[in-house]
Coordinates of C-alpha atoms and ligand atoms in Angstrom, one line a residue:
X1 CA 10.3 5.5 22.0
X2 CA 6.4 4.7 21.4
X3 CA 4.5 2.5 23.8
X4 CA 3.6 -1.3 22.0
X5 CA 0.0 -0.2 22.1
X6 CA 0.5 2.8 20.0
X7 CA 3.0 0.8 17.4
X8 CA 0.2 -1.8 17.0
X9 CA -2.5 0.7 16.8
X10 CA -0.4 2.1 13.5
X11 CA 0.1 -1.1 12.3
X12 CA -3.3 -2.7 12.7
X13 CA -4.9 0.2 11.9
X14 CA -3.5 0.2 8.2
X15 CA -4.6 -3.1 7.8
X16 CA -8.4 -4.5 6.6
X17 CA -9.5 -7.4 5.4
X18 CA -8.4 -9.2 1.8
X19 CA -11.8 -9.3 -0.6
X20 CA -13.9 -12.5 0.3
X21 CA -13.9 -14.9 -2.9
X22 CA -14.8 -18.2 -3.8
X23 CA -12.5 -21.5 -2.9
X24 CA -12.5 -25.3 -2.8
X25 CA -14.2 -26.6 0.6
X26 CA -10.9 -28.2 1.0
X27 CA -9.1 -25.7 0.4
X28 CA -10.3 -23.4 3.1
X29 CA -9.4 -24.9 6.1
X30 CA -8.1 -22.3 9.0
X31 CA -10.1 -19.7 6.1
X32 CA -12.8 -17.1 7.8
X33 CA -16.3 -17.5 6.2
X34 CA -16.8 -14.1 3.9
X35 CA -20.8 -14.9 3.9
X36 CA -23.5 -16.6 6.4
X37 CA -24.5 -20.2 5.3
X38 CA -28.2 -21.4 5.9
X39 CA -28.7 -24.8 5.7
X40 CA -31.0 -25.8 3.0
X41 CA -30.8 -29.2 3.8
X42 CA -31.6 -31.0 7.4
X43 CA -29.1 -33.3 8.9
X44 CA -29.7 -35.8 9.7
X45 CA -31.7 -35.8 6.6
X46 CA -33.7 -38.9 7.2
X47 CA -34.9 -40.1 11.0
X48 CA -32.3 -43.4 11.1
X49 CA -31.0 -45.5 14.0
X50 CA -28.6 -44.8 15.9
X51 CA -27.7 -48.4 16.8
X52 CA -27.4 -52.1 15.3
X53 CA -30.8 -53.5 16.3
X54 CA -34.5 -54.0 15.3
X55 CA -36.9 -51.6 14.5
X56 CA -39.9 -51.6 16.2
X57 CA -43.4 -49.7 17.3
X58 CA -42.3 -48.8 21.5
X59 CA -45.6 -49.9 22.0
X60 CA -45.3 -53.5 21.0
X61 CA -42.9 -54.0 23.9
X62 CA -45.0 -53.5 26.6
X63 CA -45.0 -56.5 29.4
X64 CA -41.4 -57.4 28.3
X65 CA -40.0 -59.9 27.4
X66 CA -42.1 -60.2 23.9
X67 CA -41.7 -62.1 20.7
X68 CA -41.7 -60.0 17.4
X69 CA -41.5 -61.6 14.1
X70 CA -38.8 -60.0 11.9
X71 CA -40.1 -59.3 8.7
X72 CA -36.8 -58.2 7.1
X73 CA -33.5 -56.2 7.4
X74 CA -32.5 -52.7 6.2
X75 CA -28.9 -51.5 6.1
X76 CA -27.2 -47.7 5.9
X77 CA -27.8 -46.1 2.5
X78 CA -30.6 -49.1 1.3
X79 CA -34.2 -47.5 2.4
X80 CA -36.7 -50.1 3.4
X81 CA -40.5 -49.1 2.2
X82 CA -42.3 -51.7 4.1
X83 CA -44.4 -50.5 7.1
X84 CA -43.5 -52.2 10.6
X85 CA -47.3 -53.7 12.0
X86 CA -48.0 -54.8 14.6
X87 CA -45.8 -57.3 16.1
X88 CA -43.4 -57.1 14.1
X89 CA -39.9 -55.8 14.1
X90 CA -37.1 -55.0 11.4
X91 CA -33.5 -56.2 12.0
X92 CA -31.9 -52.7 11.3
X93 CA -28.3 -50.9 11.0
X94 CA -26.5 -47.8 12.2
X95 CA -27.3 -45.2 9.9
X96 CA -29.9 -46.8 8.1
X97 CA -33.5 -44.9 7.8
X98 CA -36.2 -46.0 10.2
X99 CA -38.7 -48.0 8.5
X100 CA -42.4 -46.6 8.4
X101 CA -44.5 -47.6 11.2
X102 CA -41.4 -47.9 13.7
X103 CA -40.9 -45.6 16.8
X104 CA -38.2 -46.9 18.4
X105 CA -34.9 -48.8 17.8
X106 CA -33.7 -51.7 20.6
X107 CA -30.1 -52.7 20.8
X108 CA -29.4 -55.9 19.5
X109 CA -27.9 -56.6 22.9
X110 CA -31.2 -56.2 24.1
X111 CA -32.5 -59.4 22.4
X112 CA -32.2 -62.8 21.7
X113 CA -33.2 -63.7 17.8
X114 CA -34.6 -67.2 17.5
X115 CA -35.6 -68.3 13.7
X116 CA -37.9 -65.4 12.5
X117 CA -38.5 -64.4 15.5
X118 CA -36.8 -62.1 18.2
X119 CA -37.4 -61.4 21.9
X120 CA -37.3 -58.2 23.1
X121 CA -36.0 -58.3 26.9
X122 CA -37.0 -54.8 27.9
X123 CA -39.5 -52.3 27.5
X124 CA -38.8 -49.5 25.1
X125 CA -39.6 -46.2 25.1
X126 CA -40.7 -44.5 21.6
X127 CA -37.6 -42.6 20.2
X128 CA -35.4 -44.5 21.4
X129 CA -32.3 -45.3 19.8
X130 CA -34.1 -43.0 17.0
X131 CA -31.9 -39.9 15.6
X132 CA -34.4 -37.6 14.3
X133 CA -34.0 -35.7 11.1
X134 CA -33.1 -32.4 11.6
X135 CA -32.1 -32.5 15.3
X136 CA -28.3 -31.9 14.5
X137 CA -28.7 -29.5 12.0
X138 CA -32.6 -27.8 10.5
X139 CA -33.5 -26.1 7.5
X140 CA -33.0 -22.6 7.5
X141 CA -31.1 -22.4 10.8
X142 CA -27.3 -20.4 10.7
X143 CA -24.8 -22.7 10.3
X144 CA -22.1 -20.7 10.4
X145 CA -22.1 -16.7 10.5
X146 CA -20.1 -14.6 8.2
X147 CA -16.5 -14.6 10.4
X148 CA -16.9 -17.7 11.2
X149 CA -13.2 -19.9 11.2
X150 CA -13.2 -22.9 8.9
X151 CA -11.9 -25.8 11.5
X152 CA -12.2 -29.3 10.5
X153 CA -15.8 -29.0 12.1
X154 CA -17.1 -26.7 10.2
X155 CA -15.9 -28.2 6.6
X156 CA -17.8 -31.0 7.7
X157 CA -21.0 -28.9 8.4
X158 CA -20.7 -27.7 5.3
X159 CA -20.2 -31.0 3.4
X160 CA -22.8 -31.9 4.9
X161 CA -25.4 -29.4 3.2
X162 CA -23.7 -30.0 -0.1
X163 CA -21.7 -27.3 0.1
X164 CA -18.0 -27.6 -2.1
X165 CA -16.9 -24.5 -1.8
X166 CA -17.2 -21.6 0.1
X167 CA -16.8 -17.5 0.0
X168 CA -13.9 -16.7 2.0
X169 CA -11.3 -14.3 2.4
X170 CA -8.5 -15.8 1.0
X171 CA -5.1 -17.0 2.7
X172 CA -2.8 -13.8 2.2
X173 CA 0.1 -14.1 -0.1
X174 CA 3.4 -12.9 2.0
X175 CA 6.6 -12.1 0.8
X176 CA 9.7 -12.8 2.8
X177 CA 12.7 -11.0 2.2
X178 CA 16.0 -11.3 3.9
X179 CA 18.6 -7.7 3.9
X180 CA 22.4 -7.2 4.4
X181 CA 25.8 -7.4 2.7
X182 CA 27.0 -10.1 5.3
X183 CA 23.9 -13.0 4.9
X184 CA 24.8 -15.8 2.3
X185 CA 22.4 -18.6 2.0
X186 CA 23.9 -22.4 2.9
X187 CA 25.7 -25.0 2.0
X188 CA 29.3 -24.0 1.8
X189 CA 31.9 -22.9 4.1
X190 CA 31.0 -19.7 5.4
X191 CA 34.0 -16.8 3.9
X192 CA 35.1 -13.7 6.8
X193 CA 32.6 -11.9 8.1
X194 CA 29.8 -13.9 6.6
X195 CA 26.7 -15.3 8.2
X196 CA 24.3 -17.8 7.3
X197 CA 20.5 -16.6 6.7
X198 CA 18.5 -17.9 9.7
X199 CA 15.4 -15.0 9.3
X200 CA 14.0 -16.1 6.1
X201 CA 13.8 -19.7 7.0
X202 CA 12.1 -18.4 10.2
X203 CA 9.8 -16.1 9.1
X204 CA 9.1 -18.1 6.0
X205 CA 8.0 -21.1 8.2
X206 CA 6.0 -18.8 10.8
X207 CA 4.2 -17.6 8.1
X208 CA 3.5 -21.4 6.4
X209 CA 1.8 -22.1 10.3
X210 CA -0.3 -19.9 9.4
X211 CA -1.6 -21.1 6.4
X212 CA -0.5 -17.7 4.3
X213 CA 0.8 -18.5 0.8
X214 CA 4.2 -17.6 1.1
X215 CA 6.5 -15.9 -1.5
X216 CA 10.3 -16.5 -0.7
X217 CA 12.2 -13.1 -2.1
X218 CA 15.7 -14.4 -1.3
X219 CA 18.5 -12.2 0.2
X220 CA 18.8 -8.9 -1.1
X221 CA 22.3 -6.8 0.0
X222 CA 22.6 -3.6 1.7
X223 CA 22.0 -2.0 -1.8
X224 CA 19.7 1.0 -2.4
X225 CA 18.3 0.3 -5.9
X226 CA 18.0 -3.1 -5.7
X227 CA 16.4 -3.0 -2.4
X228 CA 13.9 -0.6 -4.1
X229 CA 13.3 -3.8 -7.1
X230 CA 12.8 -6.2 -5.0
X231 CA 10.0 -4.3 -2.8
X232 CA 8.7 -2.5 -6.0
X233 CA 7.8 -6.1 -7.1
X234 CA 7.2 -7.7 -4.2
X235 CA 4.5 -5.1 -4.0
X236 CA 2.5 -6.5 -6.9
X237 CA 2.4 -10.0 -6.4
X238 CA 1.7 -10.0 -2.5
X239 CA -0.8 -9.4 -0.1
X240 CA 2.1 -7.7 2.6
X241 CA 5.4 -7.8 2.5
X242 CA 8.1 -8.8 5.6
X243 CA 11.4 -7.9 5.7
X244 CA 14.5 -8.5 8.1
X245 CA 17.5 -6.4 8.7
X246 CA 18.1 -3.1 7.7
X247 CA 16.1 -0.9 9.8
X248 CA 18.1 0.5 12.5
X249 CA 20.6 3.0 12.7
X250 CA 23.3 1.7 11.3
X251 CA 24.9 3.3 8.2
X252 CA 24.0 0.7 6.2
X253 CA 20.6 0.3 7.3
X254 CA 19.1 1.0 4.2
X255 CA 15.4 -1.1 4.2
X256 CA 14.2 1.6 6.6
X257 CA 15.6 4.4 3.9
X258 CA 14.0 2.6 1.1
X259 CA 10.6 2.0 2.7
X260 CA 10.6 5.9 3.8
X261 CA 11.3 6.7 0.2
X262 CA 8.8 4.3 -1.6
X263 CA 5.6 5.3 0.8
X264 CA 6.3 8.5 2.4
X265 CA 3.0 9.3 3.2
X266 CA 2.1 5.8 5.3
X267 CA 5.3 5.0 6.7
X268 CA 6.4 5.2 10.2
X269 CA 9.9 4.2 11.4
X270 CA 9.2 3.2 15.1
X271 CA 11.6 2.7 17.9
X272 CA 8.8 0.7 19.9
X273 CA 9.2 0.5 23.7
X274 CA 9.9 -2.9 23.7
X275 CA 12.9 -5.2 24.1
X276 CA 14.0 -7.0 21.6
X277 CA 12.3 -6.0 18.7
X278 CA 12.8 -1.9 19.2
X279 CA 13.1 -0.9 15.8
X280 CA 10.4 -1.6 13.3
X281 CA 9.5 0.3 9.8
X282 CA 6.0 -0.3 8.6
X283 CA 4.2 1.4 6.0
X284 CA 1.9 0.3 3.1
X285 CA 2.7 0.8 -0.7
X286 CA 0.9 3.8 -2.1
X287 CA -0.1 2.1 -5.2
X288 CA -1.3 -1.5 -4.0
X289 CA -2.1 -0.6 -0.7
X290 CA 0.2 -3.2 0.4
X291 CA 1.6 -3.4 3.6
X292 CA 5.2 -3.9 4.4
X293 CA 6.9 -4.8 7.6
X294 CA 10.7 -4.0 7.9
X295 CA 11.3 -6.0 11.1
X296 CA 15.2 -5.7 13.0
X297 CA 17.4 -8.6 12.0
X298 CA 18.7 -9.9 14.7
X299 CA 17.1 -13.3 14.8
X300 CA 14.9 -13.0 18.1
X301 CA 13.7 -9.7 17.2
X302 CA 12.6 -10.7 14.1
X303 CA 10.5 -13.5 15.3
X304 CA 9.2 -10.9 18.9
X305 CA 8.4 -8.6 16.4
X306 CA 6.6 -11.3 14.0
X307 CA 4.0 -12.2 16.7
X308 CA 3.3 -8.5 17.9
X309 CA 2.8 -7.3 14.6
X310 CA 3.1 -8.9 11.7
X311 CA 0.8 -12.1 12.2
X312 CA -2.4 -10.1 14.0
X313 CA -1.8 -7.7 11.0
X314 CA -2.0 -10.6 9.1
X315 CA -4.7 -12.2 10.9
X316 CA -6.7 -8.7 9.8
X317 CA -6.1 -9.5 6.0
X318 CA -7.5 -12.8 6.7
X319 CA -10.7 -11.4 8.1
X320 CA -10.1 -13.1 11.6
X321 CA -11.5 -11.3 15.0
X322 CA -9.6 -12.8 17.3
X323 CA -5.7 -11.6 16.8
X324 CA -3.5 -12.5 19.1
X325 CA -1.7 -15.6 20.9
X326 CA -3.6 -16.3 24.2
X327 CA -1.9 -14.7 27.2
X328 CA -2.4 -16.5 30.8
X329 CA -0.9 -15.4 33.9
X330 CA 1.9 -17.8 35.3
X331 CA 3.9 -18.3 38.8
X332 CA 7.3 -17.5 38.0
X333 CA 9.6 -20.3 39.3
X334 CA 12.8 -18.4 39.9
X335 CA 13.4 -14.8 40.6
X336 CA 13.0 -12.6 37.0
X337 CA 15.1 -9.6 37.1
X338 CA 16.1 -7.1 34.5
X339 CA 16.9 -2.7 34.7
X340 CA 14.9 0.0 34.7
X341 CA 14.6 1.0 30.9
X342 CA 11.5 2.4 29.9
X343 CA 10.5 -1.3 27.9
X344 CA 8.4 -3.9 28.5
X345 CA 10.5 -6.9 28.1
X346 CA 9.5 -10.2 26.6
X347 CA 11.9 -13.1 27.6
X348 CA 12.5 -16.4 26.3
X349 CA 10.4 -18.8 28.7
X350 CA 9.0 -21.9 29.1
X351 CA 5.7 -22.7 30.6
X352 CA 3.7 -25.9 31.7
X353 CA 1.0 -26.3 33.7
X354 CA 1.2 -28.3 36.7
X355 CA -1.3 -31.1 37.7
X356 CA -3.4 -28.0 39.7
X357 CA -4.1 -26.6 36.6
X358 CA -1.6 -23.6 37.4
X359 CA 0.8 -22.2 34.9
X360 CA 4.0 -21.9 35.9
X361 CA 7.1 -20.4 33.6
X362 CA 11.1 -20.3 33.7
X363 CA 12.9 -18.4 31.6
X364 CA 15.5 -18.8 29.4
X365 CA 19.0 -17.9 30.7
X366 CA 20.8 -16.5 27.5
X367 CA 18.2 -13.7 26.9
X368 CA 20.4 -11.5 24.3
X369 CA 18.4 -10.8 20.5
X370 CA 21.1 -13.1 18.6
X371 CA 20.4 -15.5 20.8
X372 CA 18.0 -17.5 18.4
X373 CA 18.6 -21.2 20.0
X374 CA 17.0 -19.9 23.5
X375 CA 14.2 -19.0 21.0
X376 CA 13.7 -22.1 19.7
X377 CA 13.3 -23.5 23.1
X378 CA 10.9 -21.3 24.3
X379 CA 7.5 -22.1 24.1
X380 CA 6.0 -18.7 25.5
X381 CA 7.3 -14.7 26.3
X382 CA 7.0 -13.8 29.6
X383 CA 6.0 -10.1 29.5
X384 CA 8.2 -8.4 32.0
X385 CA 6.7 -4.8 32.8
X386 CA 9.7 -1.8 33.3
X387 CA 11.0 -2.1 36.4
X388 CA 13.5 -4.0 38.3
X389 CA 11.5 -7.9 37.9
X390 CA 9.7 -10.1 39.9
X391 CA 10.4 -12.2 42.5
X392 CA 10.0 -16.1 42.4
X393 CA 6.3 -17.0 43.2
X394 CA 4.9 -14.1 41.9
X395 CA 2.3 -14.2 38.9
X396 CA 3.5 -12.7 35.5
X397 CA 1.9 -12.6 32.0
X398 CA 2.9 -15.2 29.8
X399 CA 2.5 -15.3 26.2
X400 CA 1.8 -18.8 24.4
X401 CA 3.4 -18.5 21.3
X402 CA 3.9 -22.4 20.4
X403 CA 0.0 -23.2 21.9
X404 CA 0.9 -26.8 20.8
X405 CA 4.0 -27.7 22.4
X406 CA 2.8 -26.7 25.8
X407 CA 3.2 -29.5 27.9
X408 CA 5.0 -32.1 25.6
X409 CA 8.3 -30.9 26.6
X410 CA 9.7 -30.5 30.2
X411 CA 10.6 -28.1 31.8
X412 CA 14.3 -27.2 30.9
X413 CA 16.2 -24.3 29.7
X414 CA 19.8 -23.5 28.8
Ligands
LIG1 P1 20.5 -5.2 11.2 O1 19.1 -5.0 11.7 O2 20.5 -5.3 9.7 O3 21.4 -4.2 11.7 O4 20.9 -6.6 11.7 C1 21.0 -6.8 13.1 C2 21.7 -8.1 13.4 O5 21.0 -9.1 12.9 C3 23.1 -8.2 12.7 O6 24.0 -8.9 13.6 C4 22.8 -9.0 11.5 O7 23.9 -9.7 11.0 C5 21.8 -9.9 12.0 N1 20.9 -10.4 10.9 C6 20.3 -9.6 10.0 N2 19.6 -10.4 9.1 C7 19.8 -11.6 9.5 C8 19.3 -12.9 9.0 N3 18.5 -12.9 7.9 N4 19.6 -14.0 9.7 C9 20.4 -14.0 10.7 N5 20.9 -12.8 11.3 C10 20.6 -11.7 10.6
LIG2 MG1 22.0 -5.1 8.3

């Protein structure tokens, strides 16, 4: 057995970034910036009000209450070219571009309009109510630094400067691939010694969460040559490769044979110091470069094994920094115990976090790697360090894998 640190170092290590190209602005949300952006345009790009008032000079309001004659009205996206004199004010709109001659904006809250007139009930200080051009965002200042993660925020930054579309590095294209004689794919009655396909559908939709473009490559049985097809193609048209099933040490455990035959050189069959999730086979395609994960098939493992390799690896080809899930440190609620084995253990748990602000975690009774419904429950692993557990109270190190279901659901396990 290798220690998780090592295994990852393998993995990650193989991995690098997918070529930055160009994409729709709307198309790259959750997409890593592949080049810095300047602005070349201030925002806001006019000095406007930020309220629904009158423009007026600051000065004018001295000795409040004062009279102003309004001497007209200017509304978002209609520019006004009039100067405000002396005395005088301009009825004016959110958003719309402080006339020339104006200072300061008063709320209309602040007044009392009477004819063609309006009194002003306070003294105003110049600039207020006033958003100044530039002050969000200036010409020439970094809006966003090559690496920088496309959230919602950031699209909007860029509309902003007239920007539709952006260098990234693109969403990776993944291939999901599903091994062994016994998987069929639903509906029907299920014939002896048959089971249904639950990885693909998992690892599929783990992958869509992502954002990756996903390639589904169906079931393939525990058959040399056309395991060999399927990979040999899958190679070509995507950006990495996962696989379930087949990498043990059973007899028919042929994925790992394949991969061992297909990129000699790069592959490494792993028995990772971890439980579930001990066996993994990753290498990358000698041709392509493409890398290809051979995860166990039991259900749980497939999904452990997802999260400590397969999506940071991933997270590489999309040019992120950051890799992996955020781990917090949690009170355990009940006692955690598990044997001596040489593995850190990641068990099925739930966490909240109570009205202190302290995380707290349970986990899941039925911890064994078939055990995919515990799984679904789970909202974080609790990493579980060799030894013989913890006792209730104590803090452990949770992993959030499901960030957004964290305190939604309550607490309560099978
Ligand atoms: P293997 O790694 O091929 O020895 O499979 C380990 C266990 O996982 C066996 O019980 C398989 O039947 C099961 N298994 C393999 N692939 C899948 C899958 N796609 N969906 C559900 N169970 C699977
Ligand atoms: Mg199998």
């Amino acid at each position: 057995m290798i220690p998780l640190e090592e295994a990852r170092q393998f993995v990650l290590g193989s991995c690098s970034a997918l070529a930055p190209r160009s994409v729709l602005l709307d198309d790259a949300l959750g997409c890593v910036l592949g080049v810095p952006i300047v602005a070349s345009e201030p925002v806001p790009p006019f000095t406007n009000s930020s309220m629904d008032g009158y423009a007026l000079r600051a000065q004018d309001t001295r000795g409040a209450p004062v009279s102003l004659e309004v001497v007209g009205s200017i509304s978002a996206g209609r520019p006004f070219d009039a100067t405000v004199k002396a005395g005088q004010a301009v009825r004016i709109m959110t958003g719309a571009p402080l006339p020339p001659g104006a200072d300061a904006v008063v709320m209309i809250e602040e007044t009392r309009a009477l004819g063609s007139t309006v009194t002003i009930e306070r003294e105003i200080q110049a600039g207020d109510f006033v958003r100044q051009s530039g002050l969000d965002v200036a010409v020439g200042e970094l809006v966003a630094e090559a690496g920088t993660v496309l959230t919602p925020a950031y699209l909007g930054v860029l509309a902003d400067q007239g920007v539709t579309s952006v260098v990234v590095h693109p969403r990776p294209r993944v291939g999901v691939l599903s091994s062994g004689d016994e998987l069929v794919e639903a509906p029907g009655p299920l014939l002896p010694g048959k089971i249904r396909d639950a990885n693909r559908h998992t690892l599929l939709a783990l992958s869509r969460r992502e954002g990756w473009e996903c390639v589904d490559l169906g079931i393939v049985g525990d058959d040399e040559a056309a395991i060999v097809d399927v990979l040999t193609h899958a190679a070509t048209i995507c950006d990495a490769v996962v696989t379930s099933g087949g990498v043990s040490v059973g007899d028919h455990d042929l994925v790992r044979v394949v991969l061992e035959k297909l990129s000699a050189r790069t592959m490494r069959w792993m028995q990772v110091a971890i439980r579930p999730a001990k066996p993994l086979a990753f290498g990358t395609f000698p041709d392509t470069g493409t890398p290809v994960f051979g995860l166990p098939g039991n259900p749980v493992s497939a999904m452990v094994s997802f999260e400590l390799f397969v999506r940071p690896a991933l997270r590489i080809l999309s040019g992120y920094r950051s890799l992996d899930r955020p781990i917090v440190a949690a009170v355990a609620e009940a006692d955690v115990r598990r044997r001596p084995d040489g593995k850190l253990h990641l068990l099925r748990a739930r966490v909240t976090l109570d009205r202190l602000g302290t995380w707290r975690v349970t986990t899941a009774q039925r911890q064994e790697s078939h055990q995919l419904h515990a799984m679904a429950k789970a909202n974080a692993l609790a990493l579980i360090p060799d030894g013989t557990g913890v006792p209730a109270g104590d803090s452990i190190k949770v992993m959030l894998i499901d960030p957004d279901e964290l305190a939604t659901v309550p607490l309560e396990l099978s």
